[in-house]
Coordinates of C-alpha atoms and ligand atoms in Angstrom, one line a residue:
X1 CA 0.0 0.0 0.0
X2 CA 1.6 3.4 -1.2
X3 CA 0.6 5.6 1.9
X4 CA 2.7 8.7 1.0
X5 CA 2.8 10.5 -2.5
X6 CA 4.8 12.7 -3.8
X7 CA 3.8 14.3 -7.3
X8 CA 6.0 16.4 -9.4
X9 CA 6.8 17.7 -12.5
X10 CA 9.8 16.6 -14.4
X11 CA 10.1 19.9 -17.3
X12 CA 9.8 23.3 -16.3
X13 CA 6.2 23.3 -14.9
X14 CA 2.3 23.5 -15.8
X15 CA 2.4 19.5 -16.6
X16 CA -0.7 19.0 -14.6
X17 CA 0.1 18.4 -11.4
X18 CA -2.9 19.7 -10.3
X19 CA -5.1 17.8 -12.0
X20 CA -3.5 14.9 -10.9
X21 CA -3.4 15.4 -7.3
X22 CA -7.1 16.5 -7.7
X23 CA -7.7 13.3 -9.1
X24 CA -5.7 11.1 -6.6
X25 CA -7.0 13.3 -3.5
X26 CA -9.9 11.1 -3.5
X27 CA -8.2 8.1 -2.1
X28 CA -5.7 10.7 0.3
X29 CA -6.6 12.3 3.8
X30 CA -3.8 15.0 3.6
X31 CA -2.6 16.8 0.7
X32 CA 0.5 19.4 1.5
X33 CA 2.3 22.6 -0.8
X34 CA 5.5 22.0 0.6
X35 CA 7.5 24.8 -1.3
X36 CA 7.1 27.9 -4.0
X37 CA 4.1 29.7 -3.5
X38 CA 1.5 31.6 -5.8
X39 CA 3.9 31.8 -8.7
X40 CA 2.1 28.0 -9.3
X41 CA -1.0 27.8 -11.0
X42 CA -2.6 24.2 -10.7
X43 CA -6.2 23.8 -13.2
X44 CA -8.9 21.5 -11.6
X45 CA -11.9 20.8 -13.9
X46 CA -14.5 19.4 -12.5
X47 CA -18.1 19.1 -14.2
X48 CA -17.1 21.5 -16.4
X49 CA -16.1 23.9 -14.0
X50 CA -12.6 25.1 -14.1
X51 CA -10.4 26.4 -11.0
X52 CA -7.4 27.9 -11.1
X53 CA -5.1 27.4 -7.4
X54 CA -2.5 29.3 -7.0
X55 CA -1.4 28.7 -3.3
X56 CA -4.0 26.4 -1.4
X57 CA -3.2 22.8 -1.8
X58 CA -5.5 20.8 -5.2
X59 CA -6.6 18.1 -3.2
X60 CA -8.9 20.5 -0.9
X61 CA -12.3 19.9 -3.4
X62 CA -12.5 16.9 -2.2
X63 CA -14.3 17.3 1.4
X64 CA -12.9 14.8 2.8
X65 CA -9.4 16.1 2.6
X66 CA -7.1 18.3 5.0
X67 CA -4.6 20.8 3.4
X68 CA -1.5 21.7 4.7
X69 CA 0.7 24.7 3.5
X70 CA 4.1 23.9 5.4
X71 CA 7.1 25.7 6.2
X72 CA 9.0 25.6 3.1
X73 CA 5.9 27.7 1.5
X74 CA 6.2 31.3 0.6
X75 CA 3.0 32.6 1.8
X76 CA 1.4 35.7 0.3
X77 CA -1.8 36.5 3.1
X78 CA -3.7 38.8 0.7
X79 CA -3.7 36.0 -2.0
X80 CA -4.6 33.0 0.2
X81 CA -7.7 35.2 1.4
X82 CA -8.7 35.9 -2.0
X83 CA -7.9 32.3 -3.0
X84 CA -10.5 31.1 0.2
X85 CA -12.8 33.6 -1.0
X86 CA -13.2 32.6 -4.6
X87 CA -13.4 28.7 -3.3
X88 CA -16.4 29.7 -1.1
X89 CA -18.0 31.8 -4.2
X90 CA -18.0 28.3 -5.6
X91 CA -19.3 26.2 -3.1
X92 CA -16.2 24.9 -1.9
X93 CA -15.7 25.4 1.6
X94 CA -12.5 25.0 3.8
X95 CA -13.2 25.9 6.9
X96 CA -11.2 23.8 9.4
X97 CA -9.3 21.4 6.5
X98 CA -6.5 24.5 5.9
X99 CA -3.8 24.6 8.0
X100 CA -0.6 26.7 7.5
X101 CA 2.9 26.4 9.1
X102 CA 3.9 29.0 11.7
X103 CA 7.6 28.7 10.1
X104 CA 6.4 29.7 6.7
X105 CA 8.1 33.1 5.2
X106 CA 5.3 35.6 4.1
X107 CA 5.6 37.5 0.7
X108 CA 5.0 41.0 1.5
X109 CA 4.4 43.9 -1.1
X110 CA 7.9 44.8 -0.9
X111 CA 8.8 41.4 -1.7
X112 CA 6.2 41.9 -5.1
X113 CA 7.8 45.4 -6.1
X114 CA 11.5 44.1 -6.1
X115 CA 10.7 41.2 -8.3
X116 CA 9.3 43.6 -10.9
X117 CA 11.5 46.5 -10.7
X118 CA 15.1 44.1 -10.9
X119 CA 13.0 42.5 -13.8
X120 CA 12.5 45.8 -15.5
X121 CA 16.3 46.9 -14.7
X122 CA 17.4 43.4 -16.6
X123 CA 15.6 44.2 -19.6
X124 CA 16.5 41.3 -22.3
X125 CA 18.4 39.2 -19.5
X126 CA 15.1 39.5 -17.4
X127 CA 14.5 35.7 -16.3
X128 CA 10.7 36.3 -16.8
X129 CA 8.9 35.4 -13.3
X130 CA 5.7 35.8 -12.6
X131 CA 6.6 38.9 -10.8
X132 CA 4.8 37.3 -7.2
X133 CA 7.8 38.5 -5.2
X134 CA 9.1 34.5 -5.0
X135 CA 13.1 35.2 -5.3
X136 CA 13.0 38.4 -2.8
X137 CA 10.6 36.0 -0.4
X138 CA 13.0 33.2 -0.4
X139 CA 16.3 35.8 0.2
X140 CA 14.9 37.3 3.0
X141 CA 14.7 33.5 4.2
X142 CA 17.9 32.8 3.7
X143 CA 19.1 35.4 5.2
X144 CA 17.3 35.3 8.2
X145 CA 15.1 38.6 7.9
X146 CA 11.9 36.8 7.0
X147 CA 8.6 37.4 9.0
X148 CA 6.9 34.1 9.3
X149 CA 3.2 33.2 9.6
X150 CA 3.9 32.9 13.1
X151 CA 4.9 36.5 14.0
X152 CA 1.4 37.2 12.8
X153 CA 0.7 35.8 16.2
X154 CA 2.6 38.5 17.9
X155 CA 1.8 42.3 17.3
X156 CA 4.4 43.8 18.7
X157 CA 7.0 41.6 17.4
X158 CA 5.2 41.6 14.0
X159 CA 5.7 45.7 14.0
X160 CA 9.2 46.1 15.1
X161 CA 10.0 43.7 12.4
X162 CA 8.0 44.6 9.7
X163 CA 9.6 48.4 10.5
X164 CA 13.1 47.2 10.3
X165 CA 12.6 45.0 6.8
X166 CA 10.2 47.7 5.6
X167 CA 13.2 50.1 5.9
X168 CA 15.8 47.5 4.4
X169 CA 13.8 47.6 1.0
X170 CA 12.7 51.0 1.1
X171 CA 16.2 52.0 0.3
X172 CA 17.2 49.8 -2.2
X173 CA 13.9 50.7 -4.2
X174 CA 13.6 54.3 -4.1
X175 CA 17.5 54.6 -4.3
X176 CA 18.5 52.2 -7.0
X177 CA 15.7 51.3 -8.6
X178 CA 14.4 54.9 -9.0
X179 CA 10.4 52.6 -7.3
X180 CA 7.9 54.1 -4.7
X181 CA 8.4 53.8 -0.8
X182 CA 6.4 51.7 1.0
X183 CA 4.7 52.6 4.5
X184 CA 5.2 49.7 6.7
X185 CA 1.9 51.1 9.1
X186 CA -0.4 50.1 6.2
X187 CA 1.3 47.4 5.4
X188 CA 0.9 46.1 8.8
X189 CA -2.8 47.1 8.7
X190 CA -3.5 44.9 5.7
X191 CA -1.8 42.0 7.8
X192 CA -3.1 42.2 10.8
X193 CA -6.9 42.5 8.6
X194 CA -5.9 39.6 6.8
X195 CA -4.4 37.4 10.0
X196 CA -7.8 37.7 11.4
X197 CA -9.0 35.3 9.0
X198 CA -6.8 32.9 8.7
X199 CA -5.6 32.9 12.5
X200 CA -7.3 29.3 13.7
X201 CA -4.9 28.1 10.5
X202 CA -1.8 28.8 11.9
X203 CA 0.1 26.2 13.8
X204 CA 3.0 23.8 13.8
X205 CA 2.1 21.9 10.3
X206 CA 5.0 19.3 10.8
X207 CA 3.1 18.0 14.6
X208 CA 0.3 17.3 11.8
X209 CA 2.3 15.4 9.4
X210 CA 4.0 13.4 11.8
X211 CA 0.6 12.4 13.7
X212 CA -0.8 11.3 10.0
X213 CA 2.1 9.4 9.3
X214 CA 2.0 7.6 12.9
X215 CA -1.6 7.3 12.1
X216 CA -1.0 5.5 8.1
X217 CA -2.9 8.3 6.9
X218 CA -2.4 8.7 3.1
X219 CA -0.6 12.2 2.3
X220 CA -0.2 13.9 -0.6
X221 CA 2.7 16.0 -1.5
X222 CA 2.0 18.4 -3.9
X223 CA 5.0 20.0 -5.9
X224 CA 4.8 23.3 -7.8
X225 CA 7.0 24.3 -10.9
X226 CA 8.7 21.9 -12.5
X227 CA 11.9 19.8 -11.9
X228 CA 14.2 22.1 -14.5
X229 CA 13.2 25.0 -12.6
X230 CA 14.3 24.1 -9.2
X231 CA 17.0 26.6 -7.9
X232 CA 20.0 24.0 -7.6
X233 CA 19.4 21.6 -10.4
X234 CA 17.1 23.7 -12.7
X235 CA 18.5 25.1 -15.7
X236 CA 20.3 28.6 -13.8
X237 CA 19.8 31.0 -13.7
X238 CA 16.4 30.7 -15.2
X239 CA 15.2 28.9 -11.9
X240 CA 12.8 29.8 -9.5
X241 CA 14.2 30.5 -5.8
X242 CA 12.7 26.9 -4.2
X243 CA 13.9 23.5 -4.6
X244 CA 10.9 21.8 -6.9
X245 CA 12.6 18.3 -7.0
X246 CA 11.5 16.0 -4.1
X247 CA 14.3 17.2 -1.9
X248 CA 12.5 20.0 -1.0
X249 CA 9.5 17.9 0.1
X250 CA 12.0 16.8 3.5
X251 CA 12.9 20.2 4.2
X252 CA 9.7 21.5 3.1
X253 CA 7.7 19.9 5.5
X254 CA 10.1 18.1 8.0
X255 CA 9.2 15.0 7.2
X256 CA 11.8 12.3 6.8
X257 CA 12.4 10.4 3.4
X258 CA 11.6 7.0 4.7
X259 CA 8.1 8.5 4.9
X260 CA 8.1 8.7 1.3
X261 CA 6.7 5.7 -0.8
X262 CA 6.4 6.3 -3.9
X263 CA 7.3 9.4 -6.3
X264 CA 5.3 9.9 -9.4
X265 CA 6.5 12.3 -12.2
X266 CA 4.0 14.4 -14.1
X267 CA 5.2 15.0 -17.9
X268 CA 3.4 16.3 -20.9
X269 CA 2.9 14.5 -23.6
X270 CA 5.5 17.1 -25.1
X271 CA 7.3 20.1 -23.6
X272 CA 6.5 24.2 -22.6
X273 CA 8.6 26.6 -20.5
X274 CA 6.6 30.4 -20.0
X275 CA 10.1 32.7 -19.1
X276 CA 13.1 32.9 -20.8
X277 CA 16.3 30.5 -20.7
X278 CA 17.2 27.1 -22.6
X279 CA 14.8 25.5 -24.1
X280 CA 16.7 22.3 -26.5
X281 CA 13.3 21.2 -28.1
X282 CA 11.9 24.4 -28.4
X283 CA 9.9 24.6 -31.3
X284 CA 8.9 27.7 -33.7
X285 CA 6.9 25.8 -36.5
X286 CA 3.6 25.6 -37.4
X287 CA 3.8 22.3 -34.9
X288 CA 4.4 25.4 -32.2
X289 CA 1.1 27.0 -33.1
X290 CA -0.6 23.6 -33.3
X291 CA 0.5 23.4 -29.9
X292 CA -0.3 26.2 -28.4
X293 CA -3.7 25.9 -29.9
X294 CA -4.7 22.6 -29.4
X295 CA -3.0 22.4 -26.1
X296 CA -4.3 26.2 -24.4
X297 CA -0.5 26.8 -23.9
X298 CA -1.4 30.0 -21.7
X299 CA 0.2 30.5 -17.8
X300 CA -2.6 29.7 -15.9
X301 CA -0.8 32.5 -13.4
X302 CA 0.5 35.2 -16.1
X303 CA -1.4 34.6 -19.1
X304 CA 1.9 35.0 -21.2
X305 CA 2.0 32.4 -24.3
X306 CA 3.6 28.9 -23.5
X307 CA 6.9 28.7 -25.4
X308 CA 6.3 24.8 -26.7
X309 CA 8.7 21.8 -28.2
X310 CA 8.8 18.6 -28.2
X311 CA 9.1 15.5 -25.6
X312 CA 12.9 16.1 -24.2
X313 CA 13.9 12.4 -23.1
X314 CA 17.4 13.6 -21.9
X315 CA 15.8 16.4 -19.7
X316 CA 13.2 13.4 -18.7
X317 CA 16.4 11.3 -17.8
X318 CA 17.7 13.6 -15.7
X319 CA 14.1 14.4 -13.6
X320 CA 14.0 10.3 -13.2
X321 CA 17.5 10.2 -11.6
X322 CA 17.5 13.9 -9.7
X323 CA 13.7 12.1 -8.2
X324 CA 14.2 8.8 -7.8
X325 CA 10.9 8.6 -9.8
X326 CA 8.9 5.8 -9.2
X327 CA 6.9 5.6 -12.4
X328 CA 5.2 8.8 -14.6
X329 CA 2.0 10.0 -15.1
X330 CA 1.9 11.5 -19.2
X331 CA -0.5 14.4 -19.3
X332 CA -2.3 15.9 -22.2
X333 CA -1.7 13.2 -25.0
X334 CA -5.4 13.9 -26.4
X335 CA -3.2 17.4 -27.4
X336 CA -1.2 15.0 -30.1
X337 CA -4.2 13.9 -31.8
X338 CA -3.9 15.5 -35.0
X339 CA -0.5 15.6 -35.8
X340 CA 0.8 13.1 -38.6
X341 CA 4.2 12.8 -36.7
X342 CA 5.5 13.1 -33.3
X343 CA 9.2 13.6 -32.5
X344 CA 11.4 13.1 -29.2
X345 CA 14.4 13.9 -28.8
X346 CA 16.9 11.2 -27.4
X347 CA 20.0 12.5 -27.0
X348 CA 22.0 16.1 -27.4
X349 CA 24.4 16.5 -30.4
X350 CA 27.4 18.5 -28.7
X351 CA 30.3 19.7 -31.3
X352 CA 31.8 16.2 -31.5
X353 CA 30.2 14.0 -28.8
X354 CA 26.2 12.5 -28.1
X355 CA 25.0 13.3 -24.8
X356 CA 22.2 10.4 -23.9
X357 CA 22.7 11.7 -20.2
X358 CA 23.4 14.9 -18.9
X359 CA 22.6 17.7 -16.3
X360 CA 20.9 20.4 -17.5
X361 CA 22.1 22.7 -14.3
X362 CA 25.2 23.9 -15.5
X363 CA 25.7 22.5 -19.0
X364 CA 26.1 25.1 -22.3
X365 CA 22.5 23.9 -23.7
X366 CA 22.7 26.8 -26.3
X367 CA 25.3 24.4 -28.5
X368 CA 23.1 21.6 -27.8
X369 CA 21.2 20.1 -30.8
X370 CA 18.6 17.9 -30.1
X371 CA 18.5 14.4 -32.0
X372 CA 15.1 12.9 -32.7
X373 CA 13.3 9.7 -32.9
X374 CA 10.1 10.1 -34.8
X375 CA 6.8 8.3 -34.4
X376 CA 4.1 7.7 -36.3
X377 CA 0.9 9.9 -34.6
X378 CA -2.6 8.2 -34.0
X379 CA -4.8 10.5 -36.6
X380 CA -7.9 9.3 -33.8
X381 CA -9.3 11.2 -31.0
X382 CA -8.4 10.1 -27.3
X383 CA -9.4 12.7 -25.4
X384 CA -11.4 10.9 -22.7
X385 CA -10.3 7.6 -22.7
X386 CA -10.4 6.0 -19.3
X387 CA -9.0 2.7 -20.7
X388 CA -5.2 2.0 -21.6
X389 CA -6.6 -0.5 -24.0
X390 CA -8.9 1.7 -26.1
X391 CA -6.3 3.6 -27.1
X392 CA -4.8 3.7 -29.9
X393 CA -1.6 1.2 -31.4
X394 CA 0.0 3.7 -32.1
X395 CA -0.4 5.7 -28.7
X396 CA 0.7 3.2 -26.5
X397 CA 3.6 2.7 -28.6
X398 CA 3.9 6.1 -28.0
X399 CA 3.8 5.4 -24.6
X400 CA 5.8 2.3 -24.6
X401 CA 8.9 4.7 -26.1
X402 CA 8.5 6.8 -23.0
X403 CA 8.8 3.9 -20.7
X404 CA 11.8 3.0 -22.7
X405 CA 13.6 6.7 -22.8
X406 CA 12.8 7.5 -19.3
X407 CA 13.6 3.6 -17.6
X408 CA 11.2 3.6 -15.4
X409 CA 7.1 2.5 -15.8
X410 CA 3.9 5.1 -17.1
X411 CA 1.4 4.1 -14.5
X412 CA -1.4 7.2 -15.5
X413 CA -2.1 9.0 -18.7
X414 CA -4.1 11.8 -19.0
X415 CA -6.1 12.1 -21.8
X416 CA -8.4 15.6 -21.2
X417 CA -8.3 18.4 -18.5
X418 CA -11.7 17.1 -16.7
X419 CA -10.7 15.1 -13.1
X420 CA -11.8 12.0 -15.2
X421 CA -10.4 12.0 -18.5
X422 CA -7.4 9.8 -16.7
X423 CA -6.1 6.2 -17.4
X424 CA -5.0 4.4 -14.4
X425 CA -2.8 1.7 -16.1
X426 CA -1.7 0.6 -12.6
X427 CA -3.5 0.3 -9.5
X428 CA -0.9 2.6 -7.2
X429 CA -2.5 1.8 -4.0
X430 CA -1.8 -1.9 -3.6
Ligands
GDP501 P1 0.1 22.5 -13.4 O1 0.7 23.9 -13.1 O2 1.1 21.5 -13.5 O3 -1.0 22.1 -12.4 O4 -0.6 22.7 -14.8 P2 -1.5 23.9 -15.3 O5 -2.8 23.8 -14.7 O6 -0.8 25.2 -15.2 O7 -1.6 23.6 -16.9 C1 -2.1 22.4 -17.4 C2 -3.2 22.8 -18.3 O8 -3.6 21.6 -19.1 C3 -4.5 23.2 -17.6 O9 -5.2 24.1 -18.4 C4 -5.2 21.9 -17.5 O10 -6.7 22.0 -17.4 C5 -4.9 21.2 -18.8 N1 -4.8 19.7 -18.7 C6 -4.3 18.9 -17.8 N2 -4.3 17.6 -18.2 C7 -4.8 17.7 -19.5 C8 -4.9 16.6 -20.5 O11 -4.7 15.5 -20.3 N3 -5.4 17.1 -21.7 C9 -5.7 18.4 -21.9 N4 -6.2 18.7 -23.2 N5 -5.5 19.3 -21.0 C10 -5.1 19.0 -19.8
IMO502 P1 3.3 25.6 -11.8 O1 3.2 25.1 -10.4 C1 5.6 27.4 -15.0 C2 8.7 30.1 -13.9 C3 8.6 31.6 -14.4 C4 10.0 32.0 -14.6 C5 10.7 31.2 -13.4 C6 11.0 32.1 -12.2 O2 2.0 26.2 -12.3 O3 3.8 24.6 -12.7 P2 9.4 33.0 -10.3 O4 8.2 33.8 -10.3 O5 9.1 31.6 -9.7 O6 10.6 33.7 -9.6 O7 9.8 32.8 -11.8 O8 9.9 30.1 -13.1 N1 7.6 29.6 -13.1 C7 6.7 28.7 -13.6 N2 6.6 28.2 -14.9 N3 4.8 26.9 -14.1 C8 4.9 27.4 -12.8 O9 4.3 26.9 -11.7 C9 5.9 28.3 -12.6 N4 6.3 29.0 -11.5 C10 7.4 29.8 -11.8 O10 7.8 31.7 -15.6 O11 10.5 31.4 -15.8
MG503 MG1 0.7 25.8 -13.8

């Protein structure tokens, strides 16, 4: 019995992970955001109705399931208020199954107006975030200046420290970045509004986790991003500031990794990256705008146009080993329909040398050419198949080349956005 997942994506984000944990939330008790914060933007459709979450956990429409935002989270208040709001507007309520770690770092406006105004100053070099404050968030946490959800708790202590950071920015915006000051008393205002709503959430997330796990309780850990934009093995510097490979599910939430039993990887049937940097498959074809099309390849956070290529099996290598995958989950392969021919690349051509296996951190991808295998497409509609066998042949070879390229098993496919428009091709839970 697999008591504790951990879902994440294996390319640089928007694979649908949220659809996935949605969909396996009905067999889970817990499901936990264990880093980034509401730079992710996880799609749940469900009888037609779409929701877009940015911050509270995907398993949480499912009334039967507690959500746990832990300490590795950076937490914007404002948006998680907004977030609860909208869920309510649509009948979804979470009162008392929310529950967010006093040792999260909170996103403050500050945090928001950095991001945009060093964006701005880089100009073509700009790494092209979402512009939620995530990098400054995650260096004030480093460098030990964060306010937590905790010192919400605390007035006083909230104040002197808000003053002091408030300060600390103030300078570098107004001075260097030519921005507006901020005034920390309404800033602590809004807070202090804002902790009033979510004050029964706040408590020590990891006492929760560890009473579940005593308990065999089936968690859910929920990643965000994507494995090639984690901040040490992503493809630098066009990262985000957390660690999105499973790693940061231990220090994330303080659970252990014997607690973990099996890791599932969520990868698109082909590849996008929204933001700039290295992209090997990248594609700029009429195949692109079939894509984009076909596949809705807009940021369910930003809006901006998915940049789109095709299945990258050496960037799928390197998410299997840098996870210790247990088996994937292929999303949108409905989205390949129509195509006569679909590619994947197997290996880089470097100036004199084939690279079947590389990392993707720290190599000179720009001189990497990508080598394809291509396959025959399908020509038939799958979107909503439920079955691996009424697919068809020539979409579980598809599938079967996958398995091949990445070593390890394909034990779900996705075959629409809708919660059940998914192929279970292996019972995970025995
Ligand atoms: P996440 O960030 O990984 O949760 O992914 P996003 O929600 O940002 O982007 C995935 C998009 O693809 C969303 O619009 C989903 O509704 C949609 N989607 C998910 N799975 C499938 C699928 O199998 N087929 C199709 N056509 N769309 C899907
Ligand atoms: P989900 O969870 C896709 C990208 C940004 C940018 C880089 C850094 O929906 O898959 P940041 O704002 O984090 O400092 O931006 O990371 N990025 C994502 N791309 N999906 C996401 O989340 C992303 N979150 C951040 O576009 O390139
Ligand atoms: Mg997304």
């Amino acid at each position: 019995m697999k008591q504790n997942i951990v879902i994440l994506g294996t390319q640089w984000g928007d694979e649908g992970k949220g659809k996935i944990v949605d969909y396996l939330s009905k067999y889970s008790s817990y499901v936990v955001r264990f880093h980034g914060g509401h730079n992710a933007g996880h799609t749940l459709v469900v009888d037609q109705k779409k929701i877009v979450l940015h911050l509270i956990p995907s398993g949480l429409l499912h009334p039967n399931v507690i959500g746990i935002i832990s300490n590795g989270v950076v937490v914007s208040i404002s948006e998680l208020v907004k977030e609860i709001e909208m869920l309510k507007k649509n009948n979804f309520f979470i009162h008392q199954r929310l529950f967010i770690s006093d040792s999260a770092s909170l996103i403050l406006p500050f945090h928001i107006a950095m991001d945009i105004a060093r964006e701005k100053t880089l100009g073509i070099n700009a790494i092209g975030t979402t512009g939620r404050g995530i990098g400054p968030a995650y260096e004030d946490k480093i460098a030990r200046r964060s306010l937590r959800v905790g010192d919400l708790k605390n007035e006083k202590k909230l104040s002197l420290k808000l003053e002091k950071i408030v300060n600390y920015y103030n300078a570098q915006l107004v001075s260097i970045y030519k921005d507006k000051s901020f005034d920390y008393k309404v800033i602590l205002k809004d807070l202090l509004k804002f902790k009033n709503i979510i004050n029964d959430m706040i408590t020590d997330t990891n006492i929760i986790l560890y009473e579940a796990i005593k308990n065999k309780k089936m968690i859910i850990f929920e990643g965000a991003q994507g494995s090639l934009l984690d901040i040490d093995h992503g493809t630098y510097p066009y990262v985000t500031s957390s660690n999105s490979t499973v790693g940061g599910v231990i220090t994330g939430t303080g659970v252990g990794p014997k607690s973990l039993d099996y890791i599932l990887g969520v990868t698109k049937a082909y590849s996008t990256r929204v933001g700039n940097g290295p992209f090997p498959t990248e594609l700029f074809d009429e195949t692109d705008s079939y894509l984009s099309k076909e596949g809705n390849e807009f940021g369910s956070t930003t809006g901006r146009k998915r940049r789109t290529g095709w299945l990258d099996g050496v960037a799928l290598r390197y998410s299997v080993q840098l996870n210790s995958l247990s088996a994937l989950c292929i999303t949108k392969l409905d989205v390949l329909d129509n195509l006569k021919e679909i590619k994947i690349c197997i290996a880089y051509q470097n100036i004199n040398t084939l690279e079947f296996h590389t990392s993707l951190s720290c190599n000179n991808l720009e001189n990497m050419k990508p080598v394809y295998e291509v396959y025959p497409g399908w020509m038939k509609k799958t979107s909503g198949i439920k079955k691996i066998e009424d697919l068809p042949k020539a979409a579980k070879n598809y599938i079967k080349c996958i398995e091949k390229i990445a070593g390890i098993p394909v034990d779900m496919i996705s075959t629409g956005p809708d919660r059940n428009d998914t192929i279970l091709v292996r019972n995970l839970f025995l």
